[in-house]
Each structure stands twice: as C-alpha cells, then as structure tokens.
Amino acid sequence: MTVSPEPDLPWLTFETLAPQTMSVVSVGVAARDFAGWQRVLQRQLAKTPALYDGTSTATIAELLSSVHQRAESIDRIIGTRSGPHRIVARPVFGPTADVHAVQLWLGPAAGGPPDPPAAVGAVWDLASQTMSVPVGSTRLPGIAVTDYSPRMSIAELFHRISAFDRHAEVLDLLYDPHPEDRISFDATVTDGPGRWRVSIRGRHGADGSRGAWCLIEDVTPAEMPAQWPGLEWVGLREAHRRAGTHLAIVQLEHANIAHWLTDPAPWIRWDHLNRPADVFHADDRGRLTELADSLRTVDTAGVTVRTLNDSGGHSPTAMVIYPYPGFSNRPLAIAQFLRVADR
C-alpha cells in the first residue's frame, strides 16, 4: 500500500543565487517573500522533530549549498528513533543551466514526497530588454510547447498572466535594478487554470551588465476555484475592442511596449522579437525618449512613428501619450495607438 505524504510537509523553495543571503520564497503554495532560511527551516523541522536525531539546520544548509554548486539532486535516508526519514533536494535551473533555486522536502521515508511543483529560473537583461527562459518553462501552466520562445519581452510575460496589478512596481525594478531590490507576487495565468509565483531580485553582473534574476513557480492549488473577470473589466475591454481602441503602457526611455492594457494593435508585430525595441523604427526611438521629458510639463503628447508589421516592413502609427499616474519612478506612459493610412 502506498502511504501518502503528510499534507503539512510541502516542498520548500530556497532562492540560492546569492548563497550568502539565501532565502525562502515558498513553502508549498504559501509565499515566504525572501524570508530568512534558518527561521523557516527550523519551523519545518519542528513538524518532523525526529529529523533532529540525524541532522541539523547547519547540515541541511550544507546540503543545499552542495545542490547549488554541483547542480545535482540529493536524496538521503536518515535513521531516527521514529524510523527512517528522507531528505530530498533538487536544483531549479535557469536558461544557461545555472541553479537559481533549490527545492527541499523533509519527511518520513514511507510514501516519499509528492511530486515537486514545476519551477524555472529566468534572467532579465536590461540591455536587450528580454527575459531568457529555459525550455523547462513549458511545464508551467500557461506556456504551451508550441508557444515556447527562449527569450520574451516583458510585455509577452505580462500577456500570459492576469489578475495582477503590480506592473509599475515590477517595471521600476526591472528598468533600474539594484542588487538589494526584491519583489515577489502571485498571478493567475491568462490561459488557465493555473497560478504562478514570480520572485525577482535585482542583478549587477561582474561584467557591468544589469538586470534581474527571476524564479517562476507553479503554485496552482489542488482545487483551484473557477474565476471570472468582473463585469467592469469585461465591459471596458469589449467597449475598447468595438471602438478599435488600443492602449499600452510604454517605457519611453527604452522605446519599449511594456504591457497591453487592451487587445494588442493588430497591425503591429510586437512579440517574438529579438529586441523588443525593434517594434519601433530605429530612427523613431529617439523621439519617444525625448517625450519622457515633455510629459513632465504637459498632460498629453502626440507623435507619429513607424511600427513593425507582420511583413517585416513598417507602418505609420499615431501615438497619443499620457503620463502614467501613480508612484512609478520610471518614465512610463499610457499610449493610444492609432493606425495611419499608408500613402
């Protein structure tokens, strides 16, 4: 007979990219928001006190470090006065086979652990404005094998999730990253059912590169309640669709579409690009950057630019730009895209 694992012994996810500041981002489906690993581990060991017969928090920390350094799983049986117990630790890989996190399970050997939740590391590169993700991301809900791309824009990432309202916080971190910057949030995937936990830490590389380390975990509950968008959201979306209105948040400094607020403009090719800024003609990007200063003194600005189309050419597009309201520290704007007839 198979013995099911105890329900209160979930997998723990340790973010390990900075071993000297290792932290816990998840305990099962519960967020831990970069909590100190010692405190979380001690609480978990308190649920299986028999493990203290054969191990300690220091020993487990060494085990986590070994998994991080060797990029190999560890599965150990430890004898205790209450019978054999098991420690399982497995690496979570990023796009270049580097270990972004370690998943850990502790409990009685009988029955073993449940299947670990899908999790992958990703890397945001500020210079190219792209997020690199490994092929293992296709195990996450909301990313089909046929939709996989090794690099995506932040707009493509946001397009995969809904029920999320912290875009400005995320964009502030990604476009001005500092090693001490961290953010963690949950979001429902657009093509559900499914739920992600995304944990992001700012990064400054030794080579001068800037960006962020990201960890995406599947935290879909076993019985996820059905969710429907509110009437206000559905009504506004449908009104915009019927009126042919296309709105997006634009990062003016980098000439980049950061997030579509409505259905994307159908004449603009904005996804699956090597460089997201390529959506705008190279000669027009500077004009958008200049508008960032203008919006500090005016409520509305307008500009006509050339945007990439599906044939690889460019189509004239009028943009009406408004300042982004709220607390964002970066030059974000709300832009309405209007198609201009080709001459």
Short mmCIF file of C-alpha atoms in Angstrom, two decimals:
data_model
loop_
_atom_site.label_atom_id
_atom_site.label_comp_id
_atom_site.label_asym_id
_atom_site.label_seq_id
_atom_site.Cartn_x
_atom_site.Cartn_y
_atom_site.Cartn_z
CA MET A 1 0.00 0.00 0.00
CA THR A 2 1.30 3.44 -0.89
CA VAL A 3 1.46 5.82 2.03
CA SER A 4 0.58 9.37 1.12
CA PRO A 5 2.90 12.08 2.40
CA GLU A 6 1.68 14.16 5.30
CA PRO A 7 -0.25 17.16 3.96
CA ASP A 8 1.65 19.64 6.16
CA LEU A 9 5.07 18.62 4.75
CA PRO A 10 5.26 20.58 1.50
CA TRP A 11 8.22 21.36 -0.72
CA LEU A 12 10.28 24.39 0.32
CA THR A 13 11.86 26.60 -2.35
CA PHE A 14 15.15 28.28 -1.46
CA GLU A 15 16.42 31.08 -3.70
CA THR A 16 20.16 30.38 -3.88
CA LEU A 17 21.66 32.76 -6.44
CA ALA A 18 23.38 34.66 -3.63
CA PRO A 19 24.38 31.84 -1.21
CA GLN A 20 25.48 34.31 1.46
CA THR A 21 21.93 35.71 1.53
CA MET A 22 19.99 32.52 0.73
CA SER A 23 16.28 33.00 1.38
CA VAL A 24 12.98 31.13 1.16
CA VAL A 25 10.38 32.22 -1.38
CA SER A 26 7.78 29.46 -0.99
CA VAL A 27 6.60 26.76 1.39
CA GLY A 28 4.18 24.74 -0.71
CA VAL A 29 1.69 27.22 -2.17
CA ALA A 30 2.32 29.73 0.63
CA ALA A 31 4.58 32.70 -0.10
CA ARG A 32 7.53 33.47 2.15
CA ASP A 33 8.78 36.64 0.40
CA PHE A 34 12.53 36.04 0.73
CA ALA A 35 12.29 35.05 4.41
CA GLY A 36 15.43 34.05 6.31
CA TRP A 37 16.15 30.39 5.61
CA GLN A 38 17.13 29.50 9.20
CA ARG A 39 13.79 30.53 10.69
CA VAL A 40 11.70 28.82 8.00
CA LEU A 41 13.77 25.64 8.15
CA GLN A 42 13.54 25.46 11.94
CA ARG A 43 9.76 25.76 11.76
CA GLN A 44 9.63 22.97 9.20
CA LEU A 45 11.89 20.73 11.27
CA ALA A 46 9.59 21.31 14.23
CA LYS A 47 6.93 19.44 12.25
CA THR A 48 9.26 16.44 11.92
CA PRO A 49 11.26 16.55 15.18
CA ALA A 50 12.59 13.03 14.57
CA LEU A 51 14.97 14.51 11.99
CA TYR A 52 16.92 16.18 14.79
CA ASP A 53 18.24 12.69 15.61
CA GLY A 54 20.30 12.61 12.43
CA THR A 55 20.64 16.11 11.07
CA SER A 56 20.63 19.82 11.87
CA THR A 57 19.91 23.11 10.16
CA ALA A 58 23.63 23.55 9.51
CA THR A 59 23.84 20.13 7.82
CA ILE A 60 20.83 20.89 5.64
CA ALA A 61 22.34 24.26 4.69
CA GLU A 62 25.47 22.42 3.52
CA LEU A 63 23.27 20.05 1.53
CA LEU A 64 21.51 22.99 -0.16
CA SER A 65 24.87 24.55 -0.98
CA SER A 66 26.06 21.26 -2.49
CA VAL A 67 23.00 21.03 -4.74
CA HIS A 68 23.56 24.63 -5.84
CA GLN A 69 27.24 24.11 -6.60
CA ARG A 70 27.04 20.65 -8.19
CA ALA A 71 23.69 21.18 -9.94
CA GLU A 72 22.69 17.65 -8.93
CA SER A 73 19.81 16.31 -6.84
CA ILE A 74 20.38 14.71 -3.44
CA ASP A 75 18.14 12.03 -1.94
CA ARG A 76 19.12 10.75 1.53
CA ILE A 77 17.63 8.38 4.06
CA ILE A 78 18.31 9.29 7.70
CA GLY A 79 17.77 6.85 10.51
CA THR A 80 15.87 8.15 13.53
CA ARG A 81 14.30 6.68 16.65
CA SER A 82 10.94 7.16 14.90
CA GLY A 83 12.00 5.22 11.83
CA PRO A 84 13.72 6.20 8.57
CA HIS A 85 13.23 9.72 7.28
CA ARG A 86 14.09 11.22 3.95
CA ILE A 87 15.66 14.44 2.72
CA VAL A 88 15.24 15.28 -0.96
CA ALA A 89 16.76 18.36 -2.59
CA ARG A 90 16.66 19.17 -6.28
CA PRO A 91 18.01 22.09 -8.33
CA VAL A 92 15.85 24.56 -10.25
CA PHE A 93 17.64 25.53 -13.45
CA GLY A 94 17.79 28.78 -15.36
CA PRO A 95 18.32 29.32 -19.11
CA THR A 96 22.06 28.53 -19.07
CA ALA A 97 21.80 25.52 -16.72
CA ASP A 98 22.73 27.69 -13.74
CA VAL A 99 20.93 26.86 -10.50
CA HIS A 100 18.50 29.59 -9.47
CA ALA A 101 16.89 27.77 -6.56
CA VAL A 102 16.76 24.51 -4.64
CA GLN A 103 13.55 22.68 -3.76
CA LEU A 104 13.68 20.75 -0.48
CA TRP A 105 11.43 18.15 1.10
CA LEU A 106 11.75 16.65 4.57
CA GLY A 107 9.61 13.87 5.98
CA PRO A 108 9.11 10.18 6.75
CA ALA A 109 10.65 7.82 4.20
CA ALA A 110 7.43 5.83 3.89
CA GLY A 111 5.49 7.06 0.90
CA GLY A 112 8.07 9.67 -0.06
CA PRO A 113 7.40 13.25 -1.13
CA PRO A 114 4.71 14.44 -3.52
CA ASP A 115 5.82 15.47 -6.98
CA PRO A 116 7.70 18.78 -6.75
CA PRO A 117 5.92 21.76 -8.29
CA ALA A 118 7.20 22.94 -11.65
CA ALA A 119 9.68 25.80 -11.29
CA VAL A 120 12.22 27.50 -13.56
CA GLY A 121 14.74 30.29 -13.35
CA ALA A 122 14.77 33.20 -15.79
CA VAL A 123 17.14 36.10 -16.43
CA TRP A 124 16.11 39.67 -17.30
CA ASP A 125 18.73 41.56 -19.31
CA LEU A 126 18.26 45.32 -19.26
CA ALA A 127 20.44 45.97 -22.31
CA SER A 128 18.33 43.79 -24.62
CA GLN A 129 15.09 44.21 -22.61
CA THR A 130 14.42 40.49 -22.83
CA MET A 131 13.69 37.70 -20.37
CA SER A 132 15.60 34.47 -21.08
CA VAL A 133 13.71 31.33 -20.02
CA PRO A 134 14.64 27.63 -20.27
CA VAL A 135 12.65 25.07 -22.20
CA GLY A 136 11.54 23.65 -18.85
CA SER A 137 9.15 26.61 -18.63
CA THR A 138 6.73 24.62 -20.80
CA ARG A 139 5.90 22.59 -17.69
CA LEU A 140 4.33 25.72 -16.21
CA PRO A 141 0.61 26.31 -16.77
CA GLY A 142 0.04 28.94 -19.42
CA ILE A 143 3.13 28.16 -21.55
CA ALA A 144 2.41 25.60 -24.25
CA VAL A 145 5.25 23.83 -26.02
CA THR A 146 4.15 25.43 -29.29
CA ASP A 147 4.36 28.90 -27.69
CA TYR A 148 7.82 28.48 -26.19
CA SER A 149 10.49 31.01 -27.05
CA PRO A 150 13.90 31.15 -25.31
CA ARG A 151 13.53 34.91 -24.94
CA MET A 152 10.49 37.07 -24.40
CA SER A 153 9.75 40.73 -23.76
CA ILE A 154 8.25 41.89 -20.50
CA ALA A 155 5.05 42.63 -22.46
CA GLU A 156 4.93 38.97 -23.51
CA LEU A 157 5.40 37.88 -19.90
CA PHE A 158 2.62 40.18 -18.66
CA HIS A 159 0.39 38.98 -21.53
CA ARG A 160 0.50 35.46 -20.06
CA ILE A 161 -0.84 36.48 -16.65
CA SER A 162 -3.98 38.19 -15.44
CA ALA A 163 -5.46 39.23 -12.08
CA PHE A 164 -2.29 41.19 -11.40
CA ASP A 165 -1.96 44.90 -10.63
CA ARG A 166 1.68 45.48 -9.63
CA HIS A 167 3.03 46.23 -13.11
CA ALA A 168 4.58 49.57 -12.14
CA GLU A 169 6.49 48.07 -9.19
CA VAL A 170 7.88 45.32 -11.40
CA LEU A 171 8.84 47.73 -14.18
CA ASP A 172 10.55 50.06 -11.70
CA LEU A 173 12.75 47.19 -10.54
CA LEU A 174 13.48 45.78 -14.00
CA TYR A 175 14.42 49.12 -15.57
CA ASP A 176 16.53 50.38 -12.65
CA PRO A 177 17.77 47.21 -10.95
CA HIS A 178 19.86 47.19 -7.78
CA PRO A 179 21.14 44.00 -6.07
CA GLU A 180 19.14 44.77 -2.92
CA ASP A 181 15.87 45.13 -4.86
CA ARG A 182 13.43 42.24 -4.47
CA ILE A 183 9.79 41.61 -5.26
CA SER A 184 7.55 38.55 -5.14
CA PHE A 185 3.98 38.27 -6.39
CA ASP A 186 1.33 35.74 -7.39
CA ALA A 187 -0.69 35.95 -10.60
CA THR A 188 -3.31 33.84 -12.34
CA VAL A 189 -2.30 32.74 -15.83
CA THR A 190 -4.33 34.02 -18.75
CA ASP A 191 -4.75 30.58 -20.32
CA GLY A 192 -5.66 28.81 -17.10
CA PRO A 193 -6.38 27.21 -14.87
CA GLY A 194 -3.11 27.93 -13.17
CA ARG A 195 -1.27 30.27 -10.85
CA TRP A 196 2.34 31.47 -10.84
CA ARG A 197 4.56 32.83 -8.11
CA VAL A 198 7.21 35.14 -9.55
CA SER A 199 10.19 36.17 -7.40
CA ILE A 200 12.61 38.78 -8.77
CA ARG A 201 15.96 40.01 -7.44
CA GLY A 202 17.97 42.87 -8.98
CA ARG A 203 21.33 41.96 -10.55
CA HIS A 204 24.60 43.75 -11.35
CA GLY A 205 26.98 41.44 -13.20
CA ALA A 206 30.75 41.46 -12.78
CA ASP A 207 30.96 42.39 -16.47
CA GLY A 208 28.89 45.53 -15.90
CA SER A 209 25.64 44.01 -17.14
CA ARG A 210 22.43 44.89 -15.32
CA GLY A 211 19.18 43.06 -14.99
CA ALA A 212 17.41 40.68 -12.63
CA TRP A 213 17.26 37.05 -11.59
CA CYS A 214 13.74 35.62 -11.73
CA LEU A 215 12.14 32.48 -10.38
CA ILE A 216 8.73 31.30 -11.64
CA GLU A 217 6.91 28.57 -9.68
CA ASP A 218 3.66 26.75 -10.30
CA VAL A 219 1.60 27.36 -7.15
CA THR A 220 -1.72 26.23 -8.59
CA PRO A 221 -3.79 24.88 -5.67
CA ALA A 222 -5.09 21.33 -5.91
CA GLU A 223 -8.65 22.64 -6.13
CA MET A 224 -8.43 26.00 -7.82
CA PRO A 225 -11.80 27.78 -7.73
CA ALA A 226 -13.20 28.94 -11.03
CA GLN A 227 -12.55 32.62 -11.64
CA TRP A 228 -14.28 35.03 -13.96
CA PRO A 229 -13.32 38.61 -14.72
CA GLY A 230 -15.53 41.31 -13.23
CA LEU A 231 -18.31 42.94 -15.21
CA GLU A 232 -16.48 46.28 -15.22
CA TRP A 233 -13.34 44.74 -16.73
CA VAL A 234 -15.31 42.77 -19.35
CA GLY A 235 -17.41 45.79 -20.27
CA LEU A 236 -14.44 48.13 -20.68
CA ARG A 237 -12.49 45.57 -22.68
CA GLU A 238 -15.40 44.95 -25.03
CA ALA A 239 -16.03 48.68 -25.44
CA HIS A 240 -12.39 49.24 -26.38
CA ARG A 241 -12.50 46.31 -28.81
CA ARG A 242 -15.62 47.57 -30.58
CA ALA A 243 -14.23 51.11 -30.73
CA GLY A 244 -10.91 49.88 -32.13
CA THR A 245 -9.01 51.40 -29.20
CA HIS A 246 -5.56 50.00 -28.48
CA LEU A 247 -3.84 51.10 -25.28
CA ALA A 248 -0.49 50.08 -23.81
CA ILE A 249 1.97 51.08 -21.12
CA VAL A 250 5.14 52.26 -22.86
CA GLN A 251 8.60 52.59 -21.31
CA LEU A 252 9.63 55.77 -23.14
CA GLU A 253 13.29 55.81 -22.09
CA HIS A 254 13.85 52.46 -23.82
CA ALA A 255 11.14 52.81 -26.51
CA ASN A 256 9.50 49.62 -25.41
CA ILE A 257 5.90 48.41 -25.12
CA ALA A 258 5.75 47.12 -21.54
CA HIS A 259 2.15 45.95 -21.26
CA TRP A 260 -1.01 45.96 -23.38
CA LEU A 261 -3.99 47.34 -21.44
CA THR A 262 -6.38 46.30 -24.23
CA ASP A 263 -6.15 43.83 -27.08
CA PRO A 264 -2.84 44.46 -28.91
CA ALA A 265 -2.97 46.60 -32.04
CA PRO A 266 -3.40 44.01 -34.84
CA TRP A 267 -1.20 45.85 -37.38
CA ILE A 268 1.80 45.93 -35.01
CA ARG A 269 4.20 43.00 -34.67
CA TRP A 270 5.24 43.30 -31.02
CA ASP A 271 6.03 39.75 -29.86
CA HIS A 272 8.69 37.14 -30.71
CA LEU A 273 11.28 39.84 -31.41
CA ASN A 274 15.00 39.53 -30.71
CA ARG A 275 14.90 43.06 -29.31
CA PRO A 276 11.53 44.41 -28.12
CA ALA A 277 12.57 47.95 -29.13
CA ASP A 278 12.51 46.75 -32.75
CA VAL A 279 8.75 47.30 -32.67
CA PHE A 280 9.61 50.94 -33.39
CA HIS A 281 11.74 52.02 -36.36
CA ALA A 282 15.31 52.75 -35.26
CA ASP A 283 15.07 56.37 -36.44
CA ASP A 284 11.93 56.98 -34.35
CA ARG A 285 13.04 55.60 -30.96
CA GLY A 286 14.86 58.80 -30.02
CA ARG A 287 11.66 60.77 -30.46
CA LEU A 288 9.92 58.60 -27.88
CA THR A 289 12.81 59.07 -25.46
CA GLU A 290 12.53 62.85 -25.85
CA LEU A 291 8.83 62.70 -24.97
CA ALA A 292 9.70 61.40 -21.49
CA ASP A 293 10.86 64.90 -20.52
CA SER A 294 7.92 66.59 -22.26
CA LEU A 295 5.37 64.63 -20.21
CA ARG A 296 6.71 66.19 -17.02
CA THR A 297 5.18 69.52 -18.03
CA VAL A 298 2.20 68.61 -20.25
CA ASP A 299 -0.78 66.28 -19.88
CA THR A 300 -0.78 64.91 -23.41
CA ALA A 301 1.72 64.50 -26.21
CA GLY A 302 1.37 63.17 -29.73
CA VAL A 303 3.80 61.66 -32.18
CA THR A 304 3.67 59.60 -35.37
CA VAL A 305 6.17 56.75 -35.60
CA ARG A 306 6.80 53.75 -37.79
CA THR A 307 5.93 50.39 -36.19
CA LEU A 308 6.95 46.92 -37.31
CA ASN A 309 4.35 44.92 -39.23
CA ASP A 310 3.98 41.21 -39.99
CA SER A 311 5.66 41.52 -43.38
CA GLY A 312 8.85 42.86 -41.82
CA GLY A 313 8.23 46.41 -43.01
CA HIS A 314 6.97 49.41 -41.09
CA SER A 315 3.57 51.09 -40.94
CA PRO A 316 2.91 54.68 -39.81
CA THR A 317 1.23 54.74 -36.42
CA ALA A 318 -0.01 57.76 -34.47
CA MET A 319 0.50 57.67 -30.71
CA VAL A 320 -1.35 59.81 -28.18
CA ILE A 321 0.65 59.64 -24.97
CA TYR A 322 -0.44 60.42 -21.39
CA PRO A 323 1.64 60.40 -18.19
CA TYR A 324 1.34 57.21 -16.16
CA PRO A 325 -0.48 58.02 -12.89
CA GLY A 326 0.73 56.81 -9.52
CA PHE A 327 4.04 56.15 -7.86
CA SER A 328 6.21 54.80 -10.68
CA ASN A 329 9.75 56.21 -10.66
CA ARG A 330 10.44 55.36 -14.28
CA PRO A 331 9.33 57.26 -17.42
CA LEU A 332 6.23 55.18 -18.06
CA ALA A 333 3.34 56.44 -20.14
CA ILE A 334 -0.06 55.29 -21.35
CA ALA A 335 -0.14 55.32 -25.15
CA GLN A 336 -3.05 55.02 -27.52
CA PHE A 337 -2.08 53.56 -30.89
CA LEU A 338 -3.95 54.73 -33.99
CA ARG A 339 -3.38 53.32 -37.44
CA VAL A 340 -2.41 55.86 -40.09
CA ALA A 341 -3.28 55.13 -43.72
CA ASP A 342 -0.20 54.32 -45.81
CA ARG A 343 0.45 56.86 -48.50
#
